[in-house]
XYZ file of N, CA and C in Angstrom:
642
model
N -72.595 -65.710 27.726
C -71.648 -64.939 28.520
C -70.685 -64.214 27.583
N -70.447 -63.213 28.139
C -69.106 -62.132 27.099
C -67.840 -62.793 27.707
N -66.819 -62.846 26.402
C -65.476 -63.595 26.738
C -64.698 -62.484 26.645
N -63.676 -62.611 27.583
C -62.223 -61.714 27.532
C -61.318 -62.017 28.108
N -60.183 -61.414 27.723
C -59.168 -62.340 27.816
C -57.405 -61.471 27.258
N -56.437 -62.163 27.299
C -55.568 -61.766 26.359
C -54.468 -62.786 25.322
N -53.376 -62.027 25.087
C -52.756 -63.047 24.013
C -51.656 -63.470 24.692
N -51.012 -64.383 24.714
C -49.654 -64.591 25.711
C -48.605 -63.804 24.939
N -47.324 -63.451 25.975
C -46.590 -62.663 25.216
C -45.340 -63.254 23.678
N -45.857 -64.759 24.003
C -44.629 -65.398 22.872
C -45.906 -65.485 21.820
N -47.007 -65.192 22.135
C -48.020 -65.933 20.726
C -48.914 -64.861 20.998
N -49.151 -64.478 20.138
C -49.578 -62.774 19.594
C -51.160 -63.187 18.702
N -51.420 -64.409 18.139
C -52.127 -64.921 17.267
C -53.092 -65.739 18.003
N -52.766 -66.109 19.005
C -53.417 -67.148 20.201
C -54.653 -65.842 21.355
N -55.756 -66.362 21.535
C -56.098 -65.759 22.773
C -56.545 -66.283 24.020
N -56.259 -66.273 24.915
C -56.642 -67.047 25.749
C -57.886 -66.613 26.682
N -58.802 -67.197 26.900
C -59.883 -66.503 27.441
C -59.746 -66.755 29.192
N -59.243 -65.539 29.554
C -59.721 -65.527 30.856
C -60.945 -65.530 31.863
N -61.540 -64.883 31.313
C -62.818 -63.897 32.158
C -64.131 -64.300 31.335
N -65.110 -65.055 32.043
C -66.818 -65.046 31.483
C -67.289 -63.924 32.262
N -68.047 -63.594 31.407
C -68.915 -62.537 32.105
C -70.927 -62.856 31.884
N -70.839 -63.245 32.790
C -72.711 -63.305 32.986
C -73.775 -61.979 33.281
N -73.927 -61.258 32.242
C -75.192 -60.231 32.597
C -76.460 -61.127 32.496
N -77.546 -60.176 33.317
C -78.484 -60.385 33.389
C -79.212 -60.616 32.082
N -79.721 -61.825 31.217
C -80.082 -61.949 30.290
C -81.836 -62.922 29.732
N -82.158 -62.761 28.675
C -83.221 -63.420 29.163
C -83.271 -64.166 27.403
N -83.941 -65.781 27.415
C -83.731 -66.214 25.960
C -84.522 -67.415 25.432
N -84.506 -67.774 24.527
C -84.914 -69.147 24.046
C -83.940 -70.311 23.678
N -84.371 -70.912 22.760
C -84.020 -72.343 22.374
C -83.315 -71.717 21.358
N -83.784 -70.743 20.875
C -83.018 -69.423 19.121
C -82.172 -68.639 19.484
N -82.384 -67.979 20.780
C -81.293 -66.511 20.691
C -82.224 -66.385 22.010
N -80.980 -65.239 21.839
C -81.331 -64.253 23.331
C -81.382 -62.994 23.397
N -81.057 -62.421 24.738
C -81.066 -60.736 24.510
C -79.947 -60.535 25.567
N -79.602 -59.319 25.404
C -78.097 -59.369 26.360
C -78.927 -57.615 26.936
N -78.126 -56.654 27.840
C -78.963 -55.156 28.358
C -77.781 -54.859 27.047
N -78.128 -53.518 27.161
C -76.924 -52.382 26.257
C -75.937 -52.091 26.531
N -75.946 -52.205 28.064
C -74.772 -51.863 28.712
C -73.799 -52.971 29.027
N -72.641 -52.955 28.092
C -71.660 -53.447 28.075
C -70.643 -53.783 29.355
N -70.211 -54.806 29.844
C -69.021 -54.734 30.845
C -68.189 -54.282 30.449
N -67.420 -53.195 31.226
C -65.671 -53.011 31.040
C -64.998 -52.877 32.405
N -63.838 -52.162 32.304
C -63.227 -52.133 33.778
C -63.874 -50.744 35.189
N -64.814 -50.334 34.247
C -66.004 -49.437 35.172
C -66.799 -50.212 36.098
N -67.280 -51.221 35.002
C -68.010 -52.250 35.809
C -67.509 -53.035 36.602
N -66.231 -53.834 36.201
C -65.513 -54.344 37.195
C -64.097 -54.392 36.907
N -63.113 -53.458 38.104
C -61.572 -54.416 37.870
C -61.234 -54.844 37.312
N -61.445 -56.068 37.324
C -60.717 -57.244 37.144
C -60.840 -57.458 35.741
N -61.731 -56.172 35.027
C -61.443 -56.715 33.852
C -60.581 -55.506 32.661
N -59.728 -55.021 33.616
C -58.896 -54.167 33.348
C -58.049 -54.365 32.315
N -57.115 -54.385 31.339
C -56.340 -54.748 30.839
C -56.483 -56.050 29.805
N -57.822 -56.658 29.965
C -58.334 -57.597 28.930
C -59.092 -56.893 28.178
N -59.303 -57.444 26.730
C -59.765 -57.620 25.391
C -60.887 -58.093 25.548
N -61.744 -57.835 24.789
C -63.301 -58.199 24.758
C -62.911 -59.271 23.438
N -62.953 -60.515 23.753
C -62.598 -61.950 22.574
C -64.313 -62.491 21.968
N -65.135 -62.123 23.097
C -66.422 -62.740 22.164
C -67.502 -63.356 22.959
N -68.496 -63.885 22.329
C -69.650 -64.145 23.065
C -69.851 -65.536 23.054
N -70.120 -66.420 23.997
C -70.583 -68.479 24.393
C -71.762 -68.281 24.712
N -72.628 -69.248 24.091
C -73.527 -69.533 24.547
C -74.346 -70.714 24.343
N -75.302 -71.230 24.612
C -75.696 -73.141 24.816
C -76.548 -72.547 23.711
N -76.645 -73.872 23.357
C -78.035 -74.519 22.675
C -78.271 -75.599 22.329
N -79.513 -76.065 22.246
C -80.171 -77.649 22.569
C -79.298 -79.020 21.982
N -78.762 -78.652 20.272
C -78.018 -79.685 19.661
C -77.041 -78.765 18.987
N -76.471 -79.566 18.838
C -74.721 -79.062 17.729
C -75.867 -78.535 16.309
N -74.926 -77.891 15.860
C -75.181 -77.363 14.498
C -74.368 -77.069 13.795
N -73.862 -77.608 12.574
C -72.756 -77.602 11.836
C -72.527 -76.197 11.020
N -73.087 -75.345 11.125
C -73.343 -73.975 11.175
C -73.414 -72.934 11.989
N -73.375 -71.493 11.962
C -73.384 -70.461 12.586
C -74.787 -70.000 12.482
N -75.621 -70.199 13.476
C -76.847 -69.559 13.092
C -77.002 -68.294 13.108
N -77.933 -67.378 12.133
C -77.721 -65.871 11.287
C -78.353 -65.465 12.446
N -79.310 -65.667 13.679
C -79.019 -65.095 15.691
C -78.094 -64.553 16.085
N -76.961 -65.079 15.801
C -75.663 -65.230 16.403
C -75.076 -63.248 15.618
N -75.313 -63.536 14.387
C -74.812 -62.319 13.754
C -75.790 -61.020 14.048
N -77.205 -61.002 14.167
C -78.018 -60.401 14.549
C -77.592 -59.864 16.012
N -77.351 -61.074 16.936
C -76.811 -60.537 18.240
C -75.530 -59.539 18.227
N -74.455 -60.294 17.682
C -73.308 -59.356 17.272
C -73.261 -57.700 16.958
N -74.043 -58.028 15.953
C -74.379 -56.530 15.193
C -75.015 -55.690 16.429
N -76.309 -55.804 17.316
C -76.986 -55.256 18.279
C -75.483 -54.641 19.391
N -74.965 -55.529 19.912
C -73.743 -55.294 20.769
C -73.199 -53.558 20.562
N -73.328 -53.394 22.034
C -72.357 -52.030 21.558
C -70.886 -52.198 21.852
N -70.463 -52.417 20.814
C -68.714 -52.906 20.810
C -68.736 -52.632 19.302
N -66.998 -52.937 18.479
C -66.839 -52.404 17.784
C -66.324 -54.037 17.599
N -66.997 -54.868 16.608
C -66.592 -55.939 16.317
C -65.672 -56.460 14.949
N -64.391 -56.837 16.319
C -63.500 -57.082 14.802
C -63.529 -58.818 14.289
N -63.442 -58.813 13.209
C -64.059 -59.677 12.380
C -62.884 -60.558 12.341
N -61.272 -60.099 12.474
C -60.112 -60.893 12.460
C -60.232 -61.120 14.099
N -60.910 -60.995 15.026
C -60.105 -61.108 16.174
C -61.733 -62.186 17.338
N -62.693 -61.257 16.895
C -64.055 -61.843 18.081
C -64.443 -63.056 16.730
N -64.750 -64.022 18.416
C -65.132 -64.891 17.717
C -66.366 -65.251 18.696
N -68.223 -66.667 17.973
C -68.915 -66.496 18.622
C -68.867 -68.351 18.993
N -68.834 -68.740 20.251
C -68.764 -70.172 20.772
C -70.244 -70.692 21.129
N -70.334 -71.642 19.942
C -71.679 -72.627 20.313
C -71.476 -73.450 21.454
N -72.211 -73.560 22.464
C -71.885 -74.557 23.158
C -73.171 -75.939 23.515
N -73.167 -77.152 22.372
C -74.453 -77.498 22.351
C -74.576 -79.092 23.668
N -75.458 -79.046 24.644
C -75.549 -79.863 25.549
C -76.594 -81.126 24.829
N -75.966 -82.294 23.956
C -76.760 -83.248 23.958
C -76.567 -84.482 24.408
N -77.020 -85.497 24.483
C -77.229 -86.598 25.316
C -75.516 -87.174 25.964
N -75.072 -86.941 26.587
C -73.828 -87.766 27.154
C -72.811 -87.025 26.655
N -73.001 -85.527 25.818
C -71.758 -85.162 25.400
C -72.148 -83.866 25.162
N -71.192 -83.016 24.953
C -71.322 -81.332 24.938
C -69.793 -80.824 23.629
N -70.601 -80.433 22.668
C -69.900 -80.133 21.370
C -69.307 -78.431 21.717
N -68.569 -77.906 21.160
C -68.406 -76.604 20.992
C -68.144 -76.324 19.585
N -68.346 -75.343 19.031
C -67.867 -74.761 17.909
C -67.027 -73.637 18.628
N -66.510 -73.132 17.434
C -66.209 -71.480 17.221
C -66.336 -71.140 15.831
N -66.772 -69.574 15.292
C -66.930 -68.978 14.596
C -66.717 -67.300 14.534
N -65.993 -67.298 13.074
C -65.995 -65.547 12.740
C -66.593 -65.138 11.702
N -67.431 -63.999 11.751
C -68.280 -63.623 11.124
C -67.271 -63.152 9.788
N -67.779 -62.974 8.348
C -66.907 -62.428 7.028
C -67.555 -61.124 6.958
N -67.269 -60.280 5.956
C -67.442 -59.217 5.128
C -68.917 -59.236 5.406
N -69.075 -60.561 4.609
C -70.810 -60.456 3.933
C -71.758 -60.559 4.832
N -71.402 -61.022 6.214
C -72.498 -61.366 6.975
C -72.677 -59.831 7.695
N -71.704 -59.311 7.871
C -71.980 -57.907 8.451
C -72.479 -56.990 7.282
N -72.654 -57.517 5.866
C -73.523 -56.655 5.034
C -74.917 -57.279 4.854
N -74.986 -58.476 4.700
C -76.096 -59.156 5.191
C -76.622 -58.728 6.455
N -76.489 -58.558 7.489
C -77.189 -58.361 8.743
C -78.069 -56.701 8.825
N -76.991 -56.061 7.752
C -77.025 -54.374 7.944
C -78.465 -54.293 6.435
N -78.356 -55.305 5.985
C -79.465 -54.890 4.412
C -80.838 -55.481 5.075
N -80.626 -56.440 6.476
C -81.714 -56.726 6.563
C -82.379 -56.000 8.036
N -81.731 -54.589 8.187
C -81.872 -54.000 9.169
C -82.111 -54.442 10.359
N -80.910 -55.158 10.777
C -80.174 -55.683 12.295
C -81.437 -56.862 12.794
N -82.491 -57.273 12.492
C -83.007 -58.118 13.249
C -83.835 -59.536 12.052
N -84.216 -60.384 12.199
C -84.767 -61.527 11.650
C -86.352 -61.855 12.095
N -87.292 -61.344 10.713
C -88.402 -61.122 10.826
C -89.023 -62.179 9.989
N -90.555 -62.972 10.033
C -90.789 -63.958 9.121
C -90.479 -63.051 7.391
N -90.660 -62.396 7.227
C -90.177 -61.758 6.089
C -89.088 -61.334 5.427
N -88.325 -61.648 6.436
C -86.576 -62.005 5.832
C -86.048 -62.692 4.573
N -85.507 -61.954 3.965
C -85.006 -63.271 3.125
C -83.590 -63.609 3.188
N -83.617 -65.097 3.760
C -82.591 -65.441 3.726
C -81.448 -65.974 3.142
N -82.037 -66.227 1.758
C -80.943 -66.602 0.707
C -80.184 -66.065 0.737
N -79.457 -64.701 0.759
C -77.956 -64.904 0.898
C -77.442 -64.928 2.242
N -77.926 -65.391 3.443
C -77.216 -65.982 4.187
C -76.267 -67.065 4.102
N -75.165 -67.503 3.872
C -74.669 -69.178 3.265
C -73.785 -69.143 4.216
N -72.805 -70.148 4.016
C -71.712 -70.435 4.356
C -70.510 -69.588 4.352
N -70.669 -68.691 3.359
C -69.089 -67.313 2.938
C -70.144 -66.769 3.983
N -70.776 -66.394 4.888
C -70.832 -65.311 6.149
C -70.112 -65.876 7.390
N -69.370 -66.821 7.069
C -69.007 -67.002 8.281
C -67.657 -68.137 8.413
N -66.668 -68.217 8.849
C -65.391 -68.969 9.108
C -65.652 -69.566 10.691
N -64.894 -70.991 10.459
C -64.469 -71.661 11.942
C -63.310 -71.405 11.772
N -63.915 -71.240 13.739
C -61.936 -70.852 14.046
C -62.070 -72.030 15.057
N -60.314 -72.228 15.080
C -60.080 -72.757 16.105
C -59.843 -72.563 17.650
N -60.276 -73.876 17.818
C -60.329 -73.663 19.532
C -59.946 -74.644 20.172
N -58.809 -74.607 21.414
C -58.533 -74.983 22.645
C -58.597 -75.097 23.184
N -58.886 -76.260 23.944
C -58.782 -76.457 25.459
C -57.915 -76.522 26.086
N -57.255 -76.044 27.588
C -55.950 -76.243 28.301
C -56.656 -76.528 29.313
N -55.664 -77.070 30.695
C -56.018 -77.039 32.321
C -54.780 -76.400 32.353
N -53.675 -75.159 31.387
C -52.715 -74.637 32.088
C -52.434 -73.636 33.033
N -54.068 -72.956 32.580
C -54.458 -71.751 33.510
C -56.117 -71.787 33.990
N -56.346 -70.962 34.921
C -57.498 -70.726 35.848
C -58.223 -69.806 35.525
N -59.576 -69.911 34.894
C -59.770 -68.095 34.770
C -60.923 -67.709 35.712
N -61.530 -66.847 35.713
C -63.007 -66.620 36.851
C -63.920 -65.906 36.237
N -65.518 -66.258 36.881
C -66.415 -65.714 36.492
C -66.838 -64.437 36.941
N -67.114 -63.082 36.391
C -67.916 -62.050 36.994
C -69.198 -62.190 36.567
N -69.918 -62.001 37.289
C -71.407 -62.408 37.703
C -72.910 -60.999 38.255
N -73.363 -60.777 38.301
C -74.459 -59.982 38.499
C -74.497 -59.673 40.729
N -73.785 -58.739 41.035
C -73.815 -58.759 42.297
C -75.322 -59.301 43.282
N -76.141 -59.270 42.793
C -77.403 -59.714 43.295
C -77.296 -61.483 42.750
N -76.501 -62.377 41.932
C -76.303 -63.402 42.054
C -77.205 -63.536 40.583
N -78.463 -63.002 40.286
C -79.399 -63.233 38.933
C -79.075 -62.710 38.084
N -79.337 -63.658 37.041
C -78.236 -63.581 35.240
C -79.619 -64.264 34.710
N -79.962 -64.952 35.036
C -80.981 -65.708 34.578
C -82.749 -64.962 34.384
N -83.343 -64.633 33.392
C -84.820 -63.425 33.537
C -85.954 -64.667 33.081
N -85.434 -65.793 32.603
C -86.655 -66.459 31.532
C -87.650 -66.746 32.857
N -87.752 -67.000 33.610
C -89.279 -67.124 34.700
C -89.359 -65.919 34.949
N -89.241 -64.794 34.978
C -89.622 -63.294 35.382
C -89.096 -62.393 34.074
N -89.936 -62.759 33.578
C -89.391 -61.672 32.133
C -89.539 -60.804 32.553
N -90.717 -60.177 33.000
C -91.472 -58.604 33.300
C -90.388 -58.161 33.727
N -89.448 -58.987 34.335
C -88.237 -57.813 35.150
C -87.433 -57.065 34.408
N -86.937 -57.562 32.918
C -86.086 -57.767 32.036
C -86.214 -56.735 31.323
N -85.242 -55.718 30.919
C -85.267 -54.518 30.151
C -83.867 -54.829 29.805
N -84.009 -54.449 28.189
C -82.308 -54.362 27.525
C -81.703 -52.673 28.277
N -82.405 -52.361 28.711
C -82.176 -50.961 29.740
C -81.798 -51.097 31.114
N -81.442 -52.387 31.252
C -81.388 -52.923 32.881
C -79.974 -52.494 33.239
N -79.794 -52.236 34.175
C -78.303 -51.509 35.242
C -78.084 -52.934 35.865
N -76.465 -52.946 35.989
C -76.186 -54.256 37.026
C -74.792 -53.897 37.442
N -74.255 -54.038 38.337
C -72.772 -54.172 38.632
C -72.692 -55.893 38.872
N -71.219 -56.144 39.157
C -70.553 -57.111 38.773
C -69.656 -57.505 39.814
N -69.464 -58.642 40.046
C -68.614 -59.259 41.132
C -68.083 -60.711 41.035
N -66.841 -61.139 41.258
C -66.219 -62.018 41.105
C -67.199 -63.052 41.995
N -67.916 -64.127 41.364
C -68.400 -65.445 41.815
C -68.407 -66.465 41.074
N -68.970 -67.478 41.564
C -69.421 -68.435 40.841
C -70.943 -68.421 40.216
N -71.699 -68.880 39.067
C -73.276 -68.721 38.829
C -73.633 -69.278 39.118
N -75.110 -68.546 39.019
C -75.724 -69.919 39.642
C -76.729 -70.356 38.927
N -77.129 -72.219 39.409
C -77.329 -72.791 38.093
C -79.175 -71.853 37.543
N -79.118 -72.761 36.212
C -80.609 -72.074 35.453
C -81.789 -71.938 36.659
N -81.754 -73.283 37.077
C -83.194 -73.044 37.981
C -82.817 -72.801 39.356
N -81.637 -71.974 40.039
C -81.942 -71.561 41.373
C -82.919 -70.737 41.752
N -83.222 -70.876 42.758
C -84.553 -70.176 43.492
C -84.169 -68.501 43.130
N -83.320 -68.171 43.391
C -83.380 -67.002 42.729
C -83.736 -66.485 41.414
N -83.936 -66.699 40.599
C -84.436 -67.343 39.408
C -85.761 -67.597 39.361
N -86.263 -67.892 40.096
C -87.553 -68.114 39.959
C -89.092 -67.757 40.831
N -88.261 -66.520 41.760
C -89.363 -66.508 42.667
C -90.630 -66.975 42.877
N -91.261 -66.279 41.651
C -92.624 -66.711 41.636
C -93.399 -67.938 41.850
N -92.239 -69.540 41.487
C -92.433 -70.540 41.501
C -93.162 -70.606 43.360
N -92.511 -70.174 43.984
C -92.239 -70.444 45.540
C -93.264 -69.491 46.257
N -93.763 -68.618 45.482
C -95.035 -67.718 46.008
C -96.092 -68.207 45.822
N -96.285 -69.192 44.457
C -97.214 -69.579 44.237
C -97.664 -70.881 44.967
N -96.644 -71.966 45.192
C -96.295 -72.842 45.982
C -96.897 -72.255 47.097
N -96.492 -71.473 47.959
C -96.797 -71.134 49.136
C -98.300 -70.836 49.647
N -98.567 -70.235 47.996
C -100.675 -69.775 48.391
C -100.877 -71.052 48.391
N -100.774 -71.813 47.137
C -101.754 -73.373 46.899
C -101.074 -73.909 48.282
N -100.180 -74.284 49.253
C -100.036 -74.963 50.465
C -101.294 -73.795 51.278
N -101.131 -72.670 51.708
C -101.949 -71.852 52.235
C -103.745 -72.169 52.135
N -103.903 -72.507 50.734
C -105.311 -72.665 50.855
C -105.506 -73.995 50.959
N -104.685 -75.180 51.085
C -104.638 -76.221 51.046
C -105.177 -76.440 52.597
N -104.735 -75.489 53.724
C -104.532 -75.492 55.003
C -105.929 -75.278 55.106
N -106.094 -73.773 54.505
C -107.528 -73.588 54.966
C -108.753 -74.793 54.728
N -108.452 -75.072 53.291
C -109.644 -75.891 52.964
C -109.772 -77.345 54.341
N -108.416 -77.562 54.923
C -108.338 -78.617 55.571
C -108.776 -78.437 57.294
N -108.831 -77.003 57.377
C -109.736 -76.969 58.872
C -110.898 -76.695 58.850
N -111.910 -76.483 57.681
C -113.419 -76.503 57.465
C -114.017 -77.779 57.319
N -113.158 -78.746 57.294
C -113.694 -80.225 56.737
C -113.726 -80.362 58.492
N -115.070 -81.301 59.064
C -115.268 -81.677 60.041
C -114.537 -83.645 60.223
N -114.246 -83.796 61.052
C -113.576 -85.344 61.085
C -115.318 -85.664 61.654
N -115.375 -86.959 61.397
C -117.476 -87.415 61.404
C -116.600 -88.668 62.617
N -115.728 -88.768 62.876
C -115.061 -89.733 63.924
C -114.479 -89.553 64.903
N -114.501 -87.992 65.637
C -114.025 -87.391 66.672
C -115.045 -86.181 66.928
């Protein structure tokens, strides 16, 4: 999800993230893909007067690192990424507990990303990827404020069971909701079409069988 947000007016250095934003996206266990088209206050209101702070997203285990995805994604973004200010939030779901990082990309990783022409191919070389591409920042939790999600007006954010649908060229407007989870039926049509033939021929096959006892 894209984070935004602003700074309170006594702390100028602090940001507070108001606003997730869920586009329609589609991904793995490595990375993902986000469309081109960026949210702003065209797309929706409410996100008028906030700062674009940065990008969250899951993955399977913690990693005591910034994976060089993360900077690849960055770089792709059409935004103008500042290096003192966006930051990118791991958010890893493992057994009984859920870690977060935060991270800001340095100098080198945005020259690193640009020498290896924006994407990560088996032919990469990654040796100078290290540790100087990238700083932890810190991060907060409060319950002092409320923030809300904008969401995909058709309710789907989620493409991994219907890729075919999925174009980084995809159009969406935006509306204040809640998401919805990975596997809602929306999400997955196809599951429920297919379901529906195998019950369908299940039927048929079951009125050609003669009962030998009636």
């Amino acid at each position: 999800a894209y984070l935004y947000g602003l700074s309170p007016a006594d702390a100028p250095q602090i940001k507070e993230i108001h606003c997730m934003v869920l586009v329609p996206q589609i991904g793995t266990h490595k990375d993902f893909k986000l469309p081109k088209k960026m949210p702003d206050e065209k797309t929706h209101p409410a996100l008028k007067g906030l700062e674009f702070i940065g990008v969250i997203h899951t993955q399977p285990e913690e990693k005591k690192y910034l994976p060089p995805e993360d900077v690849v994604m960055a770089n792709n973004l059409k935004v103008d990424w500042d290096l003192s200010l966006n930051v990118v939030i791991n958010c890893a779901f493992t057994q009984g507990s859920c870690y977060l990082n935060a991270y800001r990309f340095t100098e080198k990783a945005i020259k690193w990303v640009k020498g290896v022409g924006g994407a990560i191919t088996p032919a990469t070389d990654m040796k100078q990827y290290n540790t100087q591409c990238y700083n932890r920042a810190q991060l907060l939790l409060s319950k002092k404020f409320l923030g809300f999600f904008l969401v995909p007006d058709d309710g789907v954010w989620n493409y991994n069971m219907m890729g075919v649908r999925w174009s980084n060229t995809l159009d969406y407007k935006l509306v204040v909701g809640r998401p919805l989870e990975f596997f809602a039926p929306k999400h997955r049509p196809m599951h429920f079409i297919a379901f529906s033939e195998s019950k369908d021929d299940e039927d048929t096959y079951a009125v050609d069988i003669q009962d030998a006892f009636h």
